[in-house]
């Protein structure tokens, strides 16, 4: 029954506008028996409006309800980052990574470590993100952190791999799309 109600509220949210959309998304998220698109959609809307405190409360609620869901932890981390609570965000992203290897969580953790000035751990997280499928931007960020950490040789290798990947992607793109 909860799934039916949550689905109905989500459809209603998508037909609404303004504050009504937020209310219907919040209902859908509350009624949902599991983590759903409503949680992420509500979070995006609240953060876009600058309502960081409500976004954090909603993310904390989702996290309490679904503590074994990596998406809920990433949602919480994003809400903490919006509130400039970098250390709390880092804890949330690390928890998501303990549950599953995720490129988005590793990139976010790397950005949090970079913000804290911990170049070594930032570089390690960007390398982890690359291994999880984040793409060449993770290699570039990894190279930057390696250089700041004082490992010039590893930074050169990461930059070489980044150049190889980005130039291979440009060569592989059909004419007129690169």
CSV table of C-alpha atoms in Angstrom, one decimal, residues 41-127:
chain,number,residue,atom,x,y,z
A,41,UNK,CA,14.4,14.8,-6.7
A,42,UNK,CA,13.3,16.5,-3.5
A,43,UNK,CA,17.0,17.0,-2.5
A,44,UNK,CA,17.9,18.5,-5.9
A,45,UNK,CA,14.9,21.0,-5.7
A,46,UNK,CA,15.6,22.0,-2.2
A,47,UNK,CA,19.4,22.6,-2.8
A,48,UNK,CA,18.6,24.5,-6.0
A,49,UNK,CA,16.3,26.8,-4.1
A,50,UNK,CA,18.9,27.3,-1.4
A,51,UNK,CA,16.9,25.6,1.3
A,52,UNK,CA,19.9,23.8,2.7
A,53,UNK,CA,18.5,23.3,6.2
A,54,UNK,CA,15.4,21.5,4.8
A,55,UNK,CA,17.5,19.5,2.4
A,56,UNK,CA,19.7,18.3,5.3
A,57,UNK,CA,16.6,17.3,7.4
A,58,UNK,CA,15.2,15.4,4.5
A,59,UNK,CA,18.5,13.7,3.8
A,60,UNK,CA,19.0,12.8,7.5
A,61,UNK,CA,15.5,11.3,7.5
A,62,UNK,CA,16.2,9.2,4.4
A,63,UNK,CA,19.5,8.1,6.0
A,64,UNK,CA,17.8,7.1,9.2
A,65,UNK,CA,15.2,5.1,7.3
A,66,UNK,CA,17.6,3.5,4.8
A,67,UNK,CA,21.1,3.2,6.5
A,68,UNK,CA,22.3,0.4,4.2
A,69,UNK,CA,21.5,2.4,1.1
A,70,UNK,CA,24.5,4.1,-0.5
A,71,UNK,CA,22.3,6.6,-2.3
A,72,UNK,CA,20.9,7.8,1.1
A,73,UNK,CA,24.5,8.3,2.3
A,74,UNK,CA,25.5,10.3,-0.8
A,75,UNK,CA,22.4,12.4,-0.4
A,76,UNK,CA,23.3,13.1,3.2
A,77,UNK,CA,26.9,14.0,2.2
A,78,UNK,CA,25.6,16.4,-0.5
A,79,UNK,CA,23.4,18.1,2.1
A,80,UNK,CA,26.3,18.5,4.5
A,81,UNK,CA,28.5,20.0,1.8
A,82,UNK,CA,25.8,22.5,1.0
A,83,UNK,CA,25.8,23.5,4.7
A,84,UNK,CA,29.7,23.8,4.6
A,85,UNK,CA,30.0,20.9,7.0
A,86,UNK,CA,32.9,19.2,5.0
A,87,UNK,CA,33.9,16.8,7.7
A,88,UNK,CA,30.4,15.5,8.2
A,89,UNK,CA,30.0,15.2,4.4
A,90,UNK,CA,33.2,13.2,4.3
A,91,UNK,CA,31.9,10.8,6.9
A,92,UNK,CA,28.7,10.3,4.8
A,93,UNK,CA,30.6,9.7,1.5
A,94,UNK,CA,33.0,7.3,3.2
A,95,UNK,CA,30.0,5.4,4.6
A,96,UNK,CA,28.6,5.1,1.1
A,97,UNK,CA,31.9,3.8,-0.1
A,98,UNK,CA,31.9,1.2,2.6
A,99,UNK,CA,28.6,-0.1,1.4
A,100,UNK,CA,29.6,-0.2,-2.3
A,101,UNK,CA,32.2,1.1,-4.7
A,102,UNK,CA,30.7,4.3,-6.3
A,103,UNK,CA,32.4,6.7,-8.6
A,104,UNK,CA,30.2,9.6,-7.4
A,105,UNK,CA,30.9,9.0,-3.7
A,106,UNK,CA,34.6,8.6,-4.3
A,107,UNK,CA,34.7,11.9,-6.4
A,108,UNK,CA,32.8,13.7,-3.6
A,109,UNK,CA,35.1,12.3,-0.9
A,110,UNK,CA,38.1,13.4,-3.0
A,111,UNK,CA,36.7,16.9,-3.3
A,112,UNK,CA,36.0,17.0,0.5
A,113,UNK,CA,39.6,15.9,1.3
A,114,UNK,CA,40.9,18.5,-1.2
A,115,UNK,CA,38.8,21.1,0.6
A,116,UNK,CA,40.3,20.0,3.9
A,117,UNK,CA,43.9,20.2,2.4
A,118,UNK,CA,44.5,16.5,2.7
A,119,UNK,CA,46.1,16.0,-0.7
A,120,UNK,CA,47.2,12.4,-0.2
A,121,UNK,CA,43.7,11.1,0.7
A,122,UNK,CA,42.1,13.4,-1.9
A,123,UNK,CA,44.4,11.8,-4.6
A,124,UNK,CA,43.6,8.3,-3.3
A,125,UNK,CA,39.9,9.0,-3.5
A,126,UNK,CA,40.2,10.4,-7.1
A,127,UNK,CA,42.1,7.3,-8.1
